[in-house]
mmCIF file of C-alpha atoms and ligand atoms in Angstrom:
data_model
loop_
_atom_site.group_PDB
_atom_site.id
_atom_site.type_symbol
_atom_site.label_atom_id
_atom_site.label_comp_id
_atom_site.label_asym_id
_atom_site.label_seq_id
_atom_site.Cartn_x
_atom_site.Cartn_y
_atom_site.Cartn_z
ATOM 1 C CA UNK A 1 0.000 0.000 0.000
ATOM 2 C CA UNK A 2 1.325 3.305 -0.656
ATOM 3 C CA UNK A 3 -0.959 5.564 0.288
ATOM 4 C CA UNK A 4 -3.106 5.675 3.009
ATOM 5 C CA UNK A 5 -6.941 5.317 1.824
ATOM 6 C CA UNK A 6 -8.792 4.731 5.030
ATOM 7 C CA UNK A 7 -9.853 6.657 7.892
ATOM 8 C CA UNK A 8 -9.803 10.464 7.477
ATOM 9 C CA UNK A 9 -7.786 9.801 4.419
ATOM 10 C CA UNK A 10 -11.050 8.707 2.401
ATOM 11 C CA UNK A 11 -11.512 12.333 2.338
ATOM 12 C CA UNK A 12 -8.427 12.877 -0.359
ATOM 13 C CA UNK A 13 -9.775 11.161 -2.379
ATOM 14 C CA UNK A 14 -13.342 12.440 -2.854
ATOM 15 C CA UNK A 15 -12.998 15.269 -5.694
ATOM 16 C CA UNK A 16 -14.849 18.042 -3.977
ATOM 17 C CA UNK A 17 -12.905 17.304 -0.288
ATOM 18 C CA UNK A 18 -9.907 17.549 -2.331
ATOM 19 C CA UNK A 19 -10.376 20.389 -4.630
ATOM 20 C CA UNK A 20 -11.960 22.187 -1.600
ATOM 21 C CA UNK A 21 -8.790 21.189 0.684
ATOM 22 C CA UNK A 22 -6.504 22.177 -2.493
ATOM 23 C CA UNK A 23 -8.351 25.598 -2.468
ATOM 24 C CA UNK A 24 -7.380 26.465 1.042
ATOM 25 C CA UNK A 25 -3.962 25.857 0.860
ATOM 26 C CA UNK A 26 -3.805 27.865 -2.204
ATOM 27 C CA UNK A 27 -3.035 25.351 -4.805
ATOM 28 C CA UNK A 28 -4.888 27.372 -7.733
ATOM 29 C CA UNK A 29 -2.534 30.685 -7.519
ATOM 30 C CA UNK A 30 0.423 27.921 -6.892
ATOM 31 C CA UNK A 31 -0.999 26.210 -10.195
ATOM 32 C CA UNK A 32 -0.548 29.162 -12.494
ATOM 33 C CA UNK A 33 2.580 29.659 -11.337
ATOM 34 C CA UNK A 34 3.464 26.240 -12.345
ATOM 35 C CA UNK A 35 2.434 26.682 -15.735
ATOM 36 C CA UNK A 36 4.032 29.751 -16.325
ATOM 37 C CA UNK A 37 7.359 28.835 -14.378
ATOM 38 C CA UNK A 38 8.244 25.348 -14.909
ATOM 39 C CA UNK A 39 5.516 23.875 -17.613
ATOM 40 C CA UNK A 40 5.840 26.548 -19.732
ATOM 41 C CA UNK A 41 4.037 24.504 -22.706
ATOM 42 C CA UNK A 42 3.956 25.343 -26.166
ATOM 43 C CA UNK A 43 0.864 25.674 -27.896
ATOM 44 C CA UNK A 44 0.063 22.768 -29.379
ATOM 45 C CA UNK A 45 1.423 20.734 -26.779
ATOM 46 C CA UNK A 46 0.870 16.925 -26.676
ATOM 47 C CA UNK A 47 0.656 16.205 -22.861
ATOM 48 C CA UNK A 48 0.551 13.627 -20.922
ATOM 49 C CA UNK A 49 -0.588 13.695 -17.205
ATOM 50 C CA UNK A 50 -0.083 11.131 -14.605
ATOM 51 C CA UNK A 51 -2.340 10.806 -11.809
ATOM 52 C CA UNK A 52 -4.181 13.702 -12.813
ATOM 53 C CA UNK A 53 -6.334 13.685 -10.377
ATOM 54 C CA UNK A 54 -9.714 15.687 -11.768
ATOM 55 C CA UNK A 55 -7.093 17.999 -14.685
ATOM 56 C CA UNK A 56 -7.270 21.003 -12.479
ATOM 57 C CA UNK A 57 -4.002 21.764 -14.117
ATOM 58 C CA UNK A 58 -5.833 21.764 -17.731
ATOM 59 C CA UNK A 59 -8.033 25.305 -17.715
ATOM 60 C CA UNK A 60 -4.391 26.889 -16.959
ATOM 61 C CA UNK A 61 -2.824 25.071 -20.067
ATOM 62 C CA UNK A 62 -2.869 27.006 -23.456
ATOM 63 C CA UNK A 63 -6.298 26.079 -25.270
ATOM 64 C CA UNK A 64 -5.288 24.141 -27.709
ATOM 65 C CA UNK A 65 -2.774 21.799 -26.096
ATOM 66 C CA UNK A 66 -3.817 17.861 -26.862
ATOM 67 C CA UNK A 67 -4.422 16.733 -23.021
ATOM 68 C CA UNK A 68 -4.446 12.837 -22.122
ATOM 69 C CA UNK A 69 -5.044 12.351 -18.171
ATOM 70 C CA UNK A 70 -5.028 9.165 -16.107
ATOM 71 C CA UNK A 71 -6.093 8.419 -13.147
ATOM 72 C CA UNK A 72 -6.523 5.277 -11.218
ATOM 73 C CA UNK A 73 -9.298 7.182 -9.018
ATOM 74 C CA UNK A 74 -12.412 6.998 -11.233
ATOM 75 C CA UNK A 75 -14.012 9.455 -8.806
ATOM 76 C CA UNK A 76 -11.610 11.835 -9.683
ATOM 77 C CA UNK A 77 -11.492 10.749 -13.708
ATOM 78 C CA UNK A 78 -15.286 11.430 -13.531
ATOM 79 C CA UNK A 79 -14.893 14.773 -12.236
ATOM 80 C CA UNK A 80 -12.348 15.555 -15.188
ATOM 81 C CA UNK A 81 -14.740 14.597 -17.468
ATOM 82 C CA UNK A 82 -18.109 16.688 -15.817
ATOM 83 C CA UNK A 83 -15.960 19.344 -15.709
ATOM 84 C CA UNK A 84 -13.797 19.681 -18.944
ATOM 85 C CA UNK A 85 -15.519 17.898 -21.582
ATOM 86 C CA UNK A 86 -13.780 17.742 -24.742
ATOM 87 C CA UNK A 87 -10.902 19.671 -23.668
ATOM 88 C CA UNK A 88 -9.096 16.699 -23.311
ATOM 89 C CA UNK A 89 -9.112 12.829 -22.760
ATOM 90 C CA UNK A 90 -9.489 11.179 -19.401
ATOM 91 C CA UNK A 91 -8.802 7.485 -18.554
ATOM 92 C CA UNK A 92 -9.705 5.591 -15.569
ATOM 93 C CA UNK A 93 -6.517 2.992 -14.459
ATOM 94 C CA UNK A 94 -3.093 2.612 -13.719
ATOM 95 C CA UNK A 95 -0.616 4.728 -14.757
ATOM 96 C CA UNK A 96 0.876 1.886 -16.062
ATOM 97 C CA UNK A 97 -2.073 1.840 -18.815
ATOM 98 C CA UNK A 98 -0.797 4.629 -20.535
ATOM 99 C CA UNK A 99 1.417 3.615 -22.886
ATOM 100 C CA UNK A 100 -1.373 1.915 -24.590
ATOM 101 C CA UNK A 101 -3.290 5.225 -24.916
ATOM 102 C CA UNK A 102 -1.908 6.455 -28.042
ATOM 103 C CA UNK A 103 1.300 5.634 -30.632
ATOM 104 C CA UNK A 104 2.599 9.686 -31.193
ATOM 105 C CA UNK A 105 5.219 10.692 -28.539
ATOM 106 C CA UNK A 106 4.134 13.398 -26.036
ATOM 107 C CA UNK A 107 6.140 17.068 -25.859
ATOM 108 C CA UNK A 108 5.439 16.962 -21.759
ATOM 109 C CA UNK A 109 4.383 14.059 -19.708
ATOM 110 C CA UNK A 110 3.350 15.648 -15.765
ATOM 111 C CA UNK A 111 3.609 14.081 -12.562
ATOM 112 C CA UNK A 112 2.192 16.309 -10.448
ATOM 113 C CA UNK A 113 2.042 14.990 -6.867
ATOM 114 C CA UNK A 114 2.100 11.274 -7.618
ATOM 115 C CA UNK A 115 5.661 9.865 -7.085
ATOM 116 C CA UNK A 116 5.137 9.980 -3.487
ATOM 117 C CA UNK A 117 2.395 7.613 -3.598
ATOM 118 C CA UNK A 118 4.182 5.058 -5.132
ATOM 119 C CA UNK A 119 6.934 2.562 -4.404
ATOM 120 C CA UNK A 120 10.552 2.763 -5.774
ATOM 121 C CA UNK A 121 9.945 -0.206 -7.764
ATOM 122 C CA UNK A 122 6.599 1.700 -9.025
ATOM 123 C CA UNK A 123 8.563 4.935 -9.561
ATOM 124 C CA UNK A 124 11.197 3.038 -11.729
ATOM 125 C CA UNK A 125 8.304 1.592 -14.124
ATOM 126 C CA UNK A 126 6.712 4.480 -14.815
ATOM 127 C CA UNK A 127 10.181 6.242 -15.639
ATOM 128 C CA UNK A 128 10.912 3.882 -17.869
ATOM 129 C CA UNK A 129 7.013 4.120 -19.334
ATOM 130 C CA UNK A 130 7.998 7.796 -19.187
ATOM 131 C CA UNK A 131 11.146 6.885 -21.792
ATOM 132 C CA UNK A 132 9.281 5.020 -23.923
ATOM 133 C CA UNK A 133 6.123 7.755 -25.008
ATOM 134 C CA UNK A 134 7.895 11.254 -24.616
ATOM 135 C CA UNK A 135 9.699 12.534 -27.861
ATOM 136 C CA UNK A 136 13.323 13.475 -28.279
ATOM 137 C CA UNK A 137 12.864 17.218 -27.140
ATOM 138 C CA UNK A 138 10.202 16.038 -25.013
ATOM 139 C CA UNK A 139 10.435 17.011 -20.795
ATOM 140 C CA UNK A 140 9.161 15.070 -18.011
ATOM 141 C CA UNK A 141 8.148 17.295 -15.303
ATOM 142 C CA UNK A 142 7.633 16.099 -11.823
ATOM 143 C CA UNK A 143 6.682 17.773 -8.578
ATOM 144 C CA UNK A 144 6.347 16.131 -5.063
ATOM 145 C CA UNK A 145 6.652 16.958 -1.206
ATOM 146 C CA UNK A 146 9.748 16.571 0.266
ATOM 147 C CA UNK A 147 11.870 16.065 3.692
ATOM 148 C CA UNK A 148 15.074 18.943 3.742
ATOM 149 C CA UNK A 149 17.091 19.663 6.959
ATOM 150 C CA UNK A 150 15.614 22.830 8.895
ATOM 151 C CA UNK A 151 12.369 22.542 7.315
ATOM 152 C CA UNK A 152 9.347 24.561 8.634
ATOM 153 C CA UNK A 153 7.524 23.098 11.571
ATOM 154 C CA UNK A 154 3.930 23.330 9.492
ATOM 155 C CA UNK A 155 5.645 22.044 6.262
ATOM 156 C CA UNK A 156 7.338 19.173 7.874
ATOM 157 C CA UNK A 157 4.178 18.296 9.872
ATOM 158 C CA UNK A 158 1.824 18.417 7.134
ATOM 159 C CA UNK A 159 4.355 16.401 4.485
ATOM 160 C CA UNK A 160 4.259 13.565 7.532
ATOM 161 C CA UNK A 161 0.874 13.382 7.342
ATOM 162 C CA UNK A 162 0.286 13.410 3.804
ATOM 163 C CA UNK A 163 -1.862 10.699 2.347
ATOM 164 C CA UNK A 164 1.400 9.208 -0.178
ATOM 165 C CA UNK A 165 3.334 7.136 2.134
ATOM 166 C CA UNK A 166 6.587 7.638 0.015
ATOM 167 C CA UNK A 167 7.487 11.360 1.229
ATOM 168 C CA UNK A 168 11.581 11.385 -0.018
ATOM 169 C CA UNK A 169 14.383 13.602 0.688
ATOM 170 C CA UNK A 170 15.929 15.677 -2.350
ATOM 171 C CA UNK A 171 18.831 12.509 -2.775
ATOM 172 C CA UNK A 172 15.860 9.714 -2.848
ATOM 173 C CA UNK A 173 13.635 11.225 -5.763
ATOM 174 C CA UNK A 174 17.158 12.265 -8.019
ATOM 175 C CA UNK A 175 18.283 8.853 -7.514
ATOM 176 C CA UNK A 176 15.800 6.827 -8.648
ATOM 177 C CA UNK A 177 15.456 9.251 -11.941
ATOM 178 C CA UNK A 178 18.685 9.378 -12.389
ATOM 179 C CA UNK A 179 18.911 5.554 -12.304
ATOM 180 C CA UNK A 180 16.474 5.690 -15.370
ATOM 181 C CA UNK A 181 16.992 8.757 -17.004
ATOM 182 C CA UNK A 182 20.077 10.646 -18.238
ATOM 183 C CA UNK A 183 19.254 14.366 -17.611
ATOM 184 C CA UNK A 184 17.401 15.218 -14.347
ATOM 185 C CA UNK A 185 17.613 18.455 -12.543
ATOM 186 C CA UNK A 186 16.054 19.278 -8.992
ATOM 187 C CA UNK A 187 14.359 22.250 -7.706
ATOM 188 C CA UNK A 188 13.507 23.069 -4.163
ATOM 189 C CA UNK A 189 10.557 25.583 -3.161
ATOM 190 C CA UNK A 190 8.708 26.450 -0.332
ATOM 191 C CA UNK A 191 6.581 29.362 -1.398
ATOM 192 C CA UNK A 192 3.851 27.871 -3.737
ATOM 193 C CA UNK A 193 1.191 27.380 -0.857
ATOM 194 C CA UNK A 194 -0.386 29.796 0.993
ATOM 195 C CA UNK A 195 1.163 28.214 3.985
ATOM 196 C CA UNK A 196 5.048 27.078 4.290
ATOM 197 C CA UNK A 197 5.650 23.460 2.362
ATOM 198 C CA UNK A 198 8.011 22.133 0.688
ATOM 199 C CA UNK A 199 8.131 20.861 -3.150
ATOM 200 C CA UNK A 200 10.681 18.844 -5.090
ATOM 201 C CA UNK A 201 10.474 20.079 -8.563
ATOM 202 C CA UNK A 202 11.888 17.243 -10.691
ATOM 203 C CA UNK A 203 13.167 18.054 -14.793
ATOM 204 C CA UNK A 204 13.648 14.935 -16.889
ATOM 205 C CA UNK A 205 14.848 15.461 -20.140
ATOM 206 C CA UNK A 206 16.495 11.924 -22.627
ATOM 207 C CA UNK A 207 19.686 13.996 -23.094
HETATM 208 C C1 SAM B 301 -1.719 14.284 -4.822
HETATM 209 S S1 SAM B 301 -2.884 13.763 -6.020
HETATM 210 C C2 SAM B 301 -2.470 14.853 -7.363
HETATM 211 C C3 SAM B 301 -3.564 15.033 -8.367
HETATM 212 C C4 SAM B 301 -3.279 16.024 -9.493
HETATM 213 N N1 SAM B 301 -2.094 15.635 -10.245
HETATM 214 C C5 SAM B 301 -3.125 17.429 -8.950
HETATM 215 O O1 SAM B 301 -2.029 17.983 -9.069
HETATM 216 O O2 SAM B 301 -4.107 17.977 -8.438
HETATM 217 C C6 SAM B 301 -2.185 12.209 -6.582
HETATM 218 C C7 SAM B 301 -3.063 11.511 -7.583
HETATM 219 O O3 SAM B 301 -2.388 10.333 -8.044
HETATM 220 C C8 SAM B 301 -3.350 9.315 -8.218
HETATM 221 N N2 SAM B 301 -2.635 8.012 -8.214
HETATM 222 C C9 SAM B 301 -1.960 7.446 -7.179
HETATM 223 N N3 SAM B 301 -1.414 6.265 -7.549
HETATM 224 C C10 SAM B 301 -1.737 6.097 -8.877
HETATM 225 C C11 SAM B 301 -1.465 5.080 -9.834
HETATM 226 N N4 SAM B 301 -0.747 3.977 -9.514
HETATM 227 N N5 SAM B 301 -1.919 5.223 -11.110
HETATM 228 C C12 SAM B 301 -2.674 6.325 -11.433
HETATM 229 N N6 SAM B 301 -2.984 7.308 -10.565
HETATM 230 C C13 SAM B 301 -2.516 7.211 -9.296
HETATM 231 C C14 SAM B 301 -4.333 9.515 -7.077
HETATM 232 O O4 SAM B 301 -5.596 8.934 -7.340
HETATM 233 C C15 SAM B 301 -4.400 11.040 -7.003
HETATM 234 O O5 SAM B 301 -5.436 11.581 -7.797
#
């Protein structure tokens, strides 16, 4: 099990708990910021998103980008789809489904928030799924909590009791990508909530 599902943690994953949860910490400024800062798609974009969750990302995404979501949540993939229509194309499963979703490589496959709830040995399949549907040029963009040294009280406390059970330190996350992918570069922030937390951005590029 890597994430915790029962108990108060039912909550996470009931669309409107979440979204409503996301709201108060601020996740929709933090979300444009995203886009602009570290996304920063190209019209046109082919993108793939991994545990998507319900696409919040997608109304901050240029128009016309092609969007393919999964998640394995079909709460959550049923929100996407009340909620964005034809904007883009949401799949119930695995992550591990998504290679099968289409045959053209993507320009940006997104993580956003899931490598925490998975195992090393998960992480390590999906990098290499990762490898195997993102173009040449193409960027793998990944962004999780994470332990530092000296951390804020609140963002320590609230990473320990997030619902992923696989909350790593800077080292853990490069690691594993590294052991998969040539090119990865890290990013530490703390000032995309309203509140102090901490984020590991994560840049994977095939060389
Ligand atoms: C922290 S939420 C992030 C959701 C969304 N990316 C966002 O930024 O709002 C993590 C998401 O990953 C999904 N997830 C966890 N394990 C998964 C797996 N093995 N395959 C597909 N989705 C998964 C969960 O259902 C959840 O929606």
């Amino acid at each position: 099990m890597a994430e915790w599902t029962s108990g108060i943690y039912r909550l996470v994953g009931m669309p409107k708990f979440y979204a409503a949860f996301q709201d108060a910490l601020g996740a929709a400024k933090g979300r444009k910021r995203l886009v602009r800062e570290f996304i920063r798609p190209e019209p046109g974009s082919r993108i793939l998103d991994l545990g998507c969750g319900s696409a919040a990302i997608l109304p901050d995404l240029p128009s016309d980008v092609r969007y393919v979501g999964i998640d394995h949540n079909p709460r959550h993939i049923a929100k996407a789809k009340a909620s964005h229509g034809e904007a883009g194309l949401f799949h119930a499963g695995d992550f591990s489904a998504a290679a099968s979703l289409s045959a053209e490589p993507y320009d940006l496959v997104l993580a956003l928030g899931l490598l925490h709830h998975l195992e090393d040995d998960e992480v390590r399949s999906l990098l290499k799924l990762v490898r195997s549907v993102i173009g040449p040029n193409g960027r793998f963009l990944t962004v999780d909590p994470v332990f530092i040294e000296n951390q804020p009280a609140i963002a320590r406390f609230l990473i320990r009791n997030d619902s992923g059970r696989n909350v790593r330190d800077e080292m853990g996350y490069a690691m594993l990508s590294r052991s998969i992918f040539p090119q990865v570069e890290t990013f530490i922030h703390h000032d995309y909530l309203r509140f102090p937390y901490t984020h590991c951005f994560m840049e994977h590029r095939l060389g």
